[in-house]
PDB file of C-alpha atoms in Angstrom:
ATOM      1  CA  UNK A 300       0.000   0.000   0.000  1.00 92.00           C
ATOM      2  CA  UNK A 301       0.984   4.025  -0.596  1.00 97.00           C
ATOM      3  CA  UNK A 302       0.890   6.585   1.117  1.00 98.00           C
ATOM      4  CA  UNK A 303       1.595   9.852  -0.239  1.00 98.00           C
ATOM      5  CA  UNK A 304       2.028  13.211   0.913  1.00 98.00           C
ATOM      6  CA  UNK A 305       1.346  16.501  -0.289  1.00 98.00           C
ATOM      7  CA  UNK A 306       2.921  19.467   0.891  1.00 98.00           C
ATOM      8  CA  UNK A 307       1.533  23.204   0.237  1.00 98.00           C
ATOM      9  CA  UNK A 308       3.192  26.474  -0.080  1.00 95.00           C
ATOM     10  CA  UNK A 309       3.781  29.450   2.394  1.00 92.00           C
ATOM     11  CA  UNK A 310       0.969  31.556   2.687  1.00 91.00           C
ATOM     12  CA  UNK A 311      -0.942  29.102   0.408  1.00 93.00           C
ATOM     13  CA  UNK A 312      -2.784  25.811   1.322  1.00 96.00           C
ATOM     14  CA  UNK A 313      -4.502  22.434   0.072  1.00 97.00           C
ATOM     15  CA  UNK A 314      -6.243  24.670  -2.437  1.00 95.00           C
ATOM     16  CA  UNK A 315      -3.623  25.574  -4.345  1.00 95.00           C
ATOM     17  CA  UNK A 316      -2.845  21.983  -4.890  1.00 97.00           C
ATOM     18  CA  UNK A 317      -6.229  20.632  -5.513  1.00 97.00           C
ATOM     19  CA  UNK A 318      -6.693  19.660  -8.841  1.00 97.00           C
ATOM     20  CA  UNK A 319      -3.116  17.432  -8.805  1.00 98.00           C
ATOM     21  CA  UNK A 320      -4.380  16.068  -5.411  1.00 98.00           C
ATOM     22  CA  UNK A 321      -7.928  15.373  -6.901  1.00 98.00           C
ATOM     23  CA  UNK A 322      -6.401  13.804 -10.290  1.00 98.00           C
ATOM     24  CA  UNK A 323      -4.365  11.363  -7.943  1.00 98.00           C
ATOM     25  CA  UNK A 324      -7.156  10.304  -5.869  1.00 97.00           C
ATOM     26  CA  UNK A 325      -8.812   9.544  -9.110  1.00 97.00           C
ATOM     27  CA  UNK A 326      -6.766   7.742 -10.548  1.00 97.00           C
ATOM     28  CA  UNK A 327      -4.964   5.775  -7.709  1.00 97.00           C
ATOM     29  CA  UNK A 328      -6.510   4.309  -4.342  1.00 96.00           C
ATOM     30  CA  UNK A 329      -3.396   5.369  -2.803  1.00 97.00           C
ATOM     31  CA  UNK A 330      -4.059   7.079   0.831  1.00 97.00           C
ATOM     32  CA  UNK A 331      -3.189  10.890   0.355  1.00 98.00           C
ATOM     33  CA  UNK A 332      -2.926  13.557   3.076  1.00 98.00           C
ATOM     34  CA  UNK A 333      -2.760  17.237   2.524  1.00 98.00           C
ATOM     35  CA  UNK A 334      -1.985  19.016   5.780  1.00 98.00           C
ATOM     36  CA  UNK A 335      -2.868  22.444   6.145  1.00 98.00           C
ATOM     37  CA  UNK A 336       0.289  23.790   7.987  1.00 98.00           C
ATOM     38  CA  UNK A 337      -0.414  26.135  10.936  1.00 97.00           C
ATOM     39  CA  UNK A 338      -1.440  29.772  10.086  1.00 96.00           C
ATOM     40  CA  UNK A 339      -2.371  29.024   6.717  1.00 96.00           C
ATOM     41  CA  UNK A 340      -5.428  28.197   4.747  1.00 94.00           C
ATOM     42  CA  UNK A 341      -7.884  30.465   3.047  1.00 89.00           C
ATOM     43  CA  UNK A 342      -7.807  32.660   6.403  1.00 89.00           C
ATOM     44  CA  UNK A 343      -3.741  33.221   6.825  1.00 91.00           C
ATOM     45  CA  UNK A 344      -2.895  33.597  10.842  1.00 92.00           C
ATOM     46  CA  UNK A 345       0.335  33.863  10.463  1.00 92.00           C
ATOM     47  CA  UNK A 346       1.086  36.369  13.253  1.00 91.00           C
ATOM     48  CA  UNK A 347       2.477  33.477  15.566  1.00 90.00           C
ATOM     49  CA  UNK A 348       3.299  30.891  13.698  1.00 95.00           C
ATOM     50  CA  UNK A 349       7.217  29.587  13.531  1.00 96.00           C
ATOM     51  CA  UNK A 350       8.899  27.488  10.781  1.00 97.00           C
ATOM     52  CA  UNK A 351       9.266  24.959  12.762  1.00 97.00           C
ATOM     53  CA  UNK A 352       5.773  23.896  13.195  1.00 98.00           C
ATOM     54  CA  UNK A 353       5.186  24.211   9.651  1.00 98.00           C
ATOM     55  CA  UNK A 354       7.966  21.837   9.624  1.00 98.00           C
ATOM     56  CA  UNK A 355       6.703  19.567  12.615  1.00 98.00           C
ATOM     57  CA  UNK A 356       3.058  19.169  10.957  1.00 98.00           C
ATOM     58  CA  UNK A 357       4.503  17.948   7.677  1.00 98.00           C
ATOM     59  CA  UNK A 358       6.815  15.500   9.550  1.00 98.00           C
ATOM     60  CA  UNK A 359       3.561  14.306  12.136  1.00 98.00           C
ATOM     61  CA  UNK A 360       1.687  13.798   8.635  1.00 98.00           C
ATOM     62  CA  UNK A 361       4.326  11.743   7.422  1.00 98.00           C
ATOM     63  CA  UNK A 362       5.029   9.494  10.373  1.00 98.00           C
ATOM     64  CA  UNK A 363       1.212   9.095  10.083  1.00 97.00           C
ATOM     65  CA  UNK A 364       1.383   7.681   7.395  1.00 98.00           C
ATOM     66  CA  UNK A 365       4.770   5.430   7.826  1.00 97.00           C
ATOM     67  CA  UNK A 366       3.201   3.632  10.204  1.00 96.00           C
ATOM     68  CA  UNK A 367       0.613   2.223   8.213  1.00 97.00           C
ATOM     69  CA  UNK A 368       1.928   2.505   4.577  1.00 97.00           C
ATOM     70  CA  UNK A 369       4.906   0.587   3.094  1.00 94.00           C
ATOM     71  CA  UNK A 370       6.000   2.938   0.231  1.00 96.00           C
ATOM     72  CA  UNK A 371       5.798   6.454   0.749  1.00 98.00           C
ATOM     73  CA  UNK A 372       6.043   9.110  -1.654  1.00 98.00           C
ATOM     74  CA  UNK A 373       6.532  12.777  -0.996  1.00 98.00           C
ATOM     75  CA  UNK A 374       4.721  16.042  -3.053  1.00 98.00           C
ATOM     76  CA  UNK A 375       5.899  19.904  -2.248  1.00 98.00           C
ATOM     77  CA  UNK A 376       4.941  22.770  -3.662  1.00 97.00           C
ATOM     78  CA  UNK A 377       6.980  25.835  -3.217  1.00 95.00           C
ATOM     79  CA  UNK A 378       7.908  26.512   0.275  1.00 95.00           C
ATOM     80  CA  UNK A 379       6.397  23.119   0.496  1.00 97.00           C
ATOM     81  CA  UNK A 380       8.834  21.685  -1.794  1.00 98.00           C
ATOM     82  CA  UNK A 381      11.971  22.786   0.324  1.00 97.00           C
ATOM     83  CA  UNK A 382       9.979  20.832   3.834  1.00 98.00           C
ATOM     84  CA  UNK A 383       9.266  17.560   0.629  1.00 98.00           C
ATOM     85  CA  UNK A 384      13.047  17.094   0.630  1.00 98.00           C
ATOM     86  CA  UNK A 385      13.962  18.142   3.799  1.00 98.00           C
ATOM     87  CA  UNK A 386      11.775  14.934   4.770  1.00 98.00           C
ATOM     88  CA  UNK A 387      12.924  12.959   2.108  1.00 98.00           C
ATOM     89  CA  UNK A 388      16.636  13.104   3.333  1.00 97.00           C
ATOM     90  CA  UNK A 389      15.681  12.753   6.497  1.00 97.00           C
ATOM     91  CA  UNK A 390      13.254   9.472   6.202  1.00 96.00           C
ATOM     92  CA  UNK A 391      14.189   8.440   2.911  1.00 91.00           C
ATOM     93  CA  UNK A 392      11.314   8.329   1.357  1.00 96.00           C
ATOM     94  CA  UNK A 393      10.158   5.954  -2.158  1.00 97.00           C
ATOM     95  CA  UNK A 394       9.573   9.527  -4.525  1.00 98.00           C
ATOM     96  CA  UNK A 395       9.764  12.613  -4.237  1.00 98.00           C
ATOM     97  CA  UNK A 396       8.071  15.439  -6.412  1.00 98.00           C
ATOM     98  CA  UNK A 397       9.209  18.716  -6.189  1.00 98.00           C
ATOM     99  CA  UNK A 398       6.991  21.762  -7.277  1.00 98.00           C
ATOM    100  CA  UNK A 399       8.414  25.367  -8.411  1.00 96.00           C
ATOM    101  CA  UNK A 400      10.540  24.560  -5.058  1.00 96.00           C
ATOM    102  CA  UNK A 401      11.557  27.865  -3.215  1.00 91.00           C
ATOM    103  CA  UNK A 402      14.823  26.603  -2.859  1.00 85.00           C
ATOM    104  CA  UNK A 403      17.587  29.637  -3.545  1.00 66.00           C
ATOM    105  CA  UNK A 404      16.037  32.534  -5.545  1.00 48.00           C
ATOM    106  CA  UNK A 405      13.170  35.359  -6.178  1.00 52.00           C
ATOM    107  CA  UNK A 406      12.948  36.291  -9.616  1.00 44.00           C
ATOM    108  CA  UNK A 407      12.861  40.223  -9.178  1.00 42.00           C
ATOM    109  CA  UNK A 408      12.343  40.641 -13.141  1.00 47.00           C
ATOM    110  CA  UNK A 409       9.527  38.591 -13.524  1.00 45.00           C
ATOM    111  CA  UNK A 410       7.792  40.523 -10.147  1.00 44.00           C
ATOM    112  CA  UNK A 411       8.587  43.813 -12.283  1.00 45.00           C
ATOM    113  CA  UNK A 412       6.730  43.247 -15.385  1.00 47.00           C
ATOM    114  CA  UNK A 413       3.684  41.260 -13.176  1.00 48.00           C
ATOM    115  CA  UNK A 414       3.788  44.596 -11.173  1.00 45.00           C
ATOM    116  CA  UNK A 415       3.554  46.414 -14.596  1.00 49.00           C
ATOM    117  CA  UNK A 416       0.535  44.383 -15.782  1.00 52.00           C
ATOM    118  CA  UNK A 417      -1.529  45.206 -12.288  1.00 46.00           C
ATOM    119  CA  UNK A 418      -0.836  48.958 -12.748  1.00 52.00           C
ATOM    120  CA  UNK A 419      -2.005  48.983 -16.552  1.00 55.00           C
ATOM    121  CA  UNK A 420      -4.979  47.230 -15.443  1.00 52.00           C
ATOM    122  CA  UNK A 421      -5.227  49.494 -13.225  1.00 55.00           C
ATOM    123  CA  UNK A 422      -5.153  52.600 -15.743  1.00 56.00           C
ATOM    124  CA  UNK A 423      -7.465  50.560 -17.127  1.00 65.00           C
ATOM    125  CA  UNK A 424     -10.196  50.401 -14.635  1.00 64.00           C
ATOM    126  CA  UNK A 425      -9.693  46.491 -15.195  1.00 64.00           C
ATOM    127  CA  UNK A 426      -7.914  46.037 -11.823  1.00 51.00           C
ATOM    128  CA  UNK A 427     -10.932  44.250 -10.505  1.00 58.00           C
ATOM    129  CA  UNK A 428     -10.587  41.469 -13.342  1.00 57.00           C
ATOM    130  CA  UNK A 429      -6.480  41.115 -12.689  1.00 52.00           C
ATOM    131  CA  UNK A 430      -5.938  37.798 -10.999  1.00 56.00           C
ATOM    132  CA  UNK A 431      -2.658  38.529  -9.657  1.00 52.00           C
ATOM    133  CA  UNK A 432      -3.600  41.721  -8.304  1.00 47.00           C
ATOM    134  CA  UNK A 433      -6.108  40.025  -6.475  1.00 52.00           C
ATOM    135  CA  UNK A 434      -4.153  36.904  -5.529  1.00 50.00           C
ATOM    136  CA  UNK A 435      -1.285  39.452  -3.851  1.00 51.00           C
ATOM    137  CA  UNK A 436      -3.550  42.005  -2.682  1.00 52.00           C
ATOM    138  CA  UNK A 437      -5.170  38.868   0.165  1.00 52.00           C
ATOM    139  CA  UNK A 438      -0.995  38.000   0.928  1.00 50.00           C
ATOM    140  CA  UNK A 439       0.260  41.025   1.369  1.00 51.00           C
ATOM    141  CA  UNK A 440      -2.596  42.335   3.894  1.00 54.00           C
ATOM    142  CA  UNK A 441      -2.252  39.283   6.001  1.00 63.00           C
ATOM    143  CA  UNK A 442       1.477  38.292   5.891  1.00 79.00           C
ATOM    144  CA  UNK A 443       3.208  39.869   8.846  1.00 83.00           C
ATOM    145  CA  UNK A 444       6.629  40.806   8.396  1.00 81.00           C
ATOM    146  CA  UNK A 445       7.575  37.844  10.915  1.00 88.00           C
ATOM    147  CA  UNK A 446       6.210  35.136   9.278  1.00 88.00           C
ATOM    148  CA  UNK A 447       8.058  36.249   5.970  1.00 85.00           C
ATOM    149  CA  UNK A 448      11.438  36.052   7.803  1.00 88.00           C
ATOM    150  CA  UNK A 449      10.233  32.392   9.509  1.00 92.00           C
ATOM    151  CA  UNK A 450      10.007  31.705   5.905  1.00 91.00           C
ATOM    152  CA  UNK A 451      13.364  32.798   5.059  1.00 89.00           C
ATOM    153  CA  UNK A 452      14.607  30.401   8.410  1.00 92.00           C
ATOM    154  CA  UNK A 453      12.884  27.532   6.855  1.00 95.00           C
ATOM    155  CA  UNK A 454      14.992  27.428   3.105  1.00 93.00           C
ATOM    156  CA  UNK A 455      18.124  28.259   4.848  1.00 92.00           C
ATOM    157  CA  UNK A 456      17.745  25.367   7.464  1.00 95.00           C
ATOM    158  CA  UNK A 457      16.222  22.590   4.998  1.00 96.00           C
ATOM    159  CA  UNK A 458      18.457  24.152   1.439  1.00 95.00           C
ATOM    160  CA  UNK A 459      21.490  22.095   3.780  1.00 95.00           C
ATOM    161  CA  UNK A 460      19.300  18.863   3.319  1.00 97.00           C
ATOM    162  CA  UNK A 461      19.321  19.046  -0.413  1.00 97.00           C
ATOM    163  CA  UNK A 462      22.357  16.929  -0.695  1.00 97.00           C
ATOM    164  CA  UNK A 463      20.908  14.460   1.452  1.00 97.00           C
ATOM    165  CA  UNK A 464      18.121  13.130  -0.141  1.00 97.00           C
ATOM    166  CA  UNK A 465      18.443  10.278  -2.603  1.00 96.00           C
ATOM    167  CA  UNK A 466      15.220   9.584  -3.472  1.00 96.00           C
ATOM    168  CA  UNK A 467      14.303   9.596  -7.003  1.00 97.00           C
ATOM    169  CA  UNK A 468      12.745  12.910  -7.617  1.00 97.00           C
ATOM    170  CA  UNK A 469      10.643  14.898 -10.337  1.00 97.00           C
ATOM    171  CA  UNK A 470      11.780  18.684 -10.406  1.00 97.00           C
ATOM    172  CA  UNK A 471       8.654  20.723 -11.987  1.00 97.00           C
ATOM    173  CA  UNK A 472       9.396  24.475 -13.001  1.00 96.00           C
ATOM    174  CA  UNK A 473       7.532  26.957 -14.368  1.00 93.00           C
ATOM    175  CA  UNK A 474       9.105  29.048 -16.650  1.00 90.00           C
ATOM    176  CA  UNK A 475       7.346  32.368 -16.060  1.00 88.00           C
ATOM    177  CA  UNK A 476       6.907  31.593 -12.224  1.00 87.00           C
ATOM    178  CA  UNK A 477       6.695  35.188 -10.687  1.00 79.00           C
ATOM    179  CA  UNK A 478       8.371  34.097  -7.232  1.00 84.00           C
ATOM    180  CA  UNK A 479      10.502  31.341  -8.218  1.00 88.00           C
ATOM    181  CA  UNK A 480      12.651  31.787 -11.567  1.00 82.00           C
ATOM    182  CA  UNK A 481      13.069  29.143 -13.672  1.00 84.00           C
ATOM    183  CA  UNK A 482      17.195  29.082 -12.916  1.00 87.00           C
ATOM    184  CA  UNK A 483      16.297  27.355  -9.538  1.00 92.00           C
ATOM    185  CA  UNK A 484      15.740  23.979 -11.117  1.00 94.00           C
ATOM    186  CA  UNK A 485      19.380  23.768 -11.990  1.00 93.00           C
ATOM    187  CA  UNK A 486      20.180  24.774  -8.776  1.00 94.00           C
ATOM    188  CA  UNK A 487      17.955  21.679  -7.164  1.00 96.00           C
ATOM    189  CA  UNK A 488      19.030  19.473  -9.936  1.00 96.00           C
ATOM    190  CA  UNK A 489      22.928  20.352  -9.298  1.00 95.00           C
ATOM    191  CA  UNK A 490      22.073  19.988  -4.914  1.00 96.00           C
ATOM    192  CA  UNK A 491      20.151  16.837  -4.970  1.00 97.00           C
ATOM    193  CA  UNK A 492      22.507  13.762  -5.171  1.00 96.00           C
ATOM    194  CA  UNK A 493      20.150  11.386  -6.413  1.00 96.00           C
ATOM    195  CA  UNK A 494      20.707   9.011  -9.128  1.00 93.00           C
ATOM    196  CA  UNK A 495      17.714   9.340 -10.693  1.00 95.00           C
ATOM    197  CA  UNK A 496      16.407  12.745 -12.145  1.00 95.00           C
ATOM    198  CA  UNK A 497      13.510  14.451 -13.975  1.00 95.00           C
ATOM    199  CA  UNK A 498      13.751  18.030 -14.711  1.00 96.00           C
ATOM    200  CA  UNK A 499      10.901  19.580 -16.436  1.00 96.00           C
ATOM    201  CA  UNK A 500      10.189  23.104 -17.342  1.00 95.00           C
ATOM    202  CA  UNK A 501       6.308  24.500 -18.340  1.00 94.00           C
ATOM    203  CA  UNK A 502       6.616  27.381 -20.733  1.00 90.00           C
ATOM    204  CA  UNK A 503       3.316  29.088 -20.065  1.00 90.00           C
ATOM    205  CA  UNK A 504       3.198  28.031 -16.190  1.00 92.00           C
ATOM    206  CA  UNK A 505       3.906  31.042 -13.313  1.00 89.00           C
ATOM    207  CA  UNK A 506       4.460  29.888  -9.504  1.00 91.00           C
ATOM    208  CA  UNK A 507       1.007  27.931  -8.899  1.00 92.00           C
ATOM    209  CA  UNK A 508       2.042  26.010 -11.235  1.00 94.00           C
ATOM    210  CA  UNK A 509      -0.937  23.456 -10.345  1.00 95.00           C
ATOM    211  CA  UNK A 510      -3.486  25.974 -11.037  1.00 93.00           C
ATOM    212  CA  UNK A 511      -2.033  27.009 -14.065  1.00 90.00           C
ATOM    213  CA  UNK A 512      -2.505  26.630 -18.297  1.00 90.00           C
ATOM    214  CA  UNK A 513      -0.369  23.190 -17.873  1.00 94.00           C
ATOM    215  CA  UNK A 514      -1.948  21.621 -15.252  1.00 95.00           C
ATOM    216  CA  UNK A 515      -3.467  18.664 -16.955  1.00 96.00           C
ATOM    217  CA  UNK A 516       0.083  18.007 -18.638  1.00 96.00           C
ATOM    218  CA  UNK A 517       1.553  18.350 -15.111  1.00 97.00           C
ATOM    219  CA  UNK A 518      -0.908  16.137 -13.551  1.00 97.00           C
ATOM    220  CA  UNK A 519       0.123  13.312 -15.713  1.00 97.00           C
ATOM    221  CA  UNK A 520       3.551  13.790 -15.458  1.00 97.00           C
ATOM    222  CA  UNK A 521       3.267  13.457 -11.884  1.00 98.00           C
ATOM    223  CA  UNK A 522       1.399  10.293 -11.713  1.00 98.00           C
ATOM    224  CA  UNK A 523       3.318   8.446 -14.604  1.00 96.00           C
ATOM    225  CA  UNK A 524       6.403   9.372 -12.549  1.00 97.00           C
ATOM    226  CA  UNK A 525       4.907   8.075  -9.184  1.00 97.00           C
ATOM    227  CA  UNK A 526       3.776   5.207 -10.619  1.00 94.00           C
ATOM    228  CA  UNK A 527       6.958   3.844 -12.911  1.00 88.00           C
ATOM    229  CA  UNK A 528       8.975   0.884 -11.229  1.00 82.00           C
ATOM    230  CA  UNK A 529      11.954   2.280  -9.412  1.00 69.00           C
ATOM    231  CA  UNK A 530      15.282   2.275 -11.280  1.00 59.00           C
ATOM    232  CA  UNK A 531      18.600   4.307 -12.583  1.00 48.00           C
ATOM    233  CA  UNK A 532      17.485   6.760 -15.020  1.00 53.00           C
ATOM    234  CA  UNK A 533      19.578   9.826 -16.842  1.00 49.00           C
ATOM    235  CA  UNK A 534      18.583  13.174 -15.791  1.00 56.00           C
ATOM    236  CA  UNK A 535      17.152  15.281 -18.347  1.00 57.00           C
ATOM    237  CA  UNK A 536      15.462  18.613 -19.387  1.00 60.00           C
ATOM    238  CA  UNK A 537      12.043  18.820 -20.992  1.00 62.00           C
ATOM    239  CA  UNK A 538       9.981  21.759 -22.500  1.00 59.00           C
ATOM    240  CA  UNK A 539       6.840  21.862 -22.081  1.00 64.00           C
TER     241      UNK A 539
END
């Protein structure tokens, strides 16, 4: 039996990885938990919250599900991704997935011209109908300044696990992601020891990559990787 885990991003939750998490359930009878770490949901309460219980609810969730499961595979989006192989080191996990993965970088350039398209929506009088504006407008007037630096805390303690984990692992990347630039999937692929590798990058995907114009692609990447026996296989890069 499986049991897999699937870990959200900061300031996110399950939502943000629902239709990957319903796809799976549909397709599989594995058992799959999606923790909602503390402070976070649709209503963020981040204003005393620490990284380490986001850290300690993920590992609960998986030692959950170690004690009744006897292959376990691992699913972490963003921030999520960076606690996804943090475990996976630690535990060794069966597979590991890892989701535009926060793991070194913020891609300033891609913020700017986002930023660019909110304000000419907003010269528009379209701001109402601009998806990122209204994505960022709920984060940034419930994200305390704390919780962003407990964020920071989190990739510098679990970036030293990287080369640790030996899993095989699937490296997802969006290639307009407006948080995470696409450059950070080398960086994960060149960290993470393991010897087997997938590296795939989504031209028209941003950071929620699961919510995004590839999703159905992505979905099926994701399962055909979880479910293919377990052996050596080359790294390599695909476009999407």
């Amino acid at each position: 039996m499986i049991g897999c885990l699937i870990i959200h991003g900061f300031t996110g939750g399950p939502h943000e990885l629902e239709p990957l998490t319903e796809y799976l359930r549909e397709k599989t009878n594995w058992h799959i938990a999606v923790p909602t770490l503390p402070g976070h949901g649709i209503k963020l309460a981040l204003e005393n919250v620490t990284y380490k219980s986001w850290i300690e609810t993920a590992e609960a969730s998986l030692q959950q599900l170690r004690e009744k499961y006897d292959e376990i595979y691992i699913i972490g989006f963003s921030m999520g991704g960076m606690i996804a192989a943090y475990l996976a080191a630690k535990y060794k996990v069966d597979k590991l997935v890892l989701l535009a993965t926060a793991g070194k970088y913020l891609s300033l350039k891609q913020i700017s011209v986002d930023i660019g398209t909110v304000i000419k929506d907003g010269v528009m009088g379209r701001l109402s109908e601009n998806k990122l504006y209204r994505h960022y407008r709920r984060k940034l007037s419930s994200v305390p300044l704390k919780a962003n630096l407990e964020f920071l805390k989190l990739v510098r303690l679990t970036r030293k696990y990287l080369r640790k984990v030996e899993s095989p692992v699937l490296i997802a990347q969006g290639q307009q992601d407006n948080m995470v630039p696409y450059k950070t999937a080398y960086y994960l692929d060149k960290e993470i020891p393991s010897k087997r590798k997938e590296v795939v990058f989504f031209e028209r995907s941003r950071h929620l990559i699961c919510l995004g114009n590839d999703k159905d692609t992505l979905n099926k990447m994701v399962y055909e990787f979880l479910e293919k026996p377990i052996g050596i296989k080359n790294k390599h890069f695909d476009m999407v």
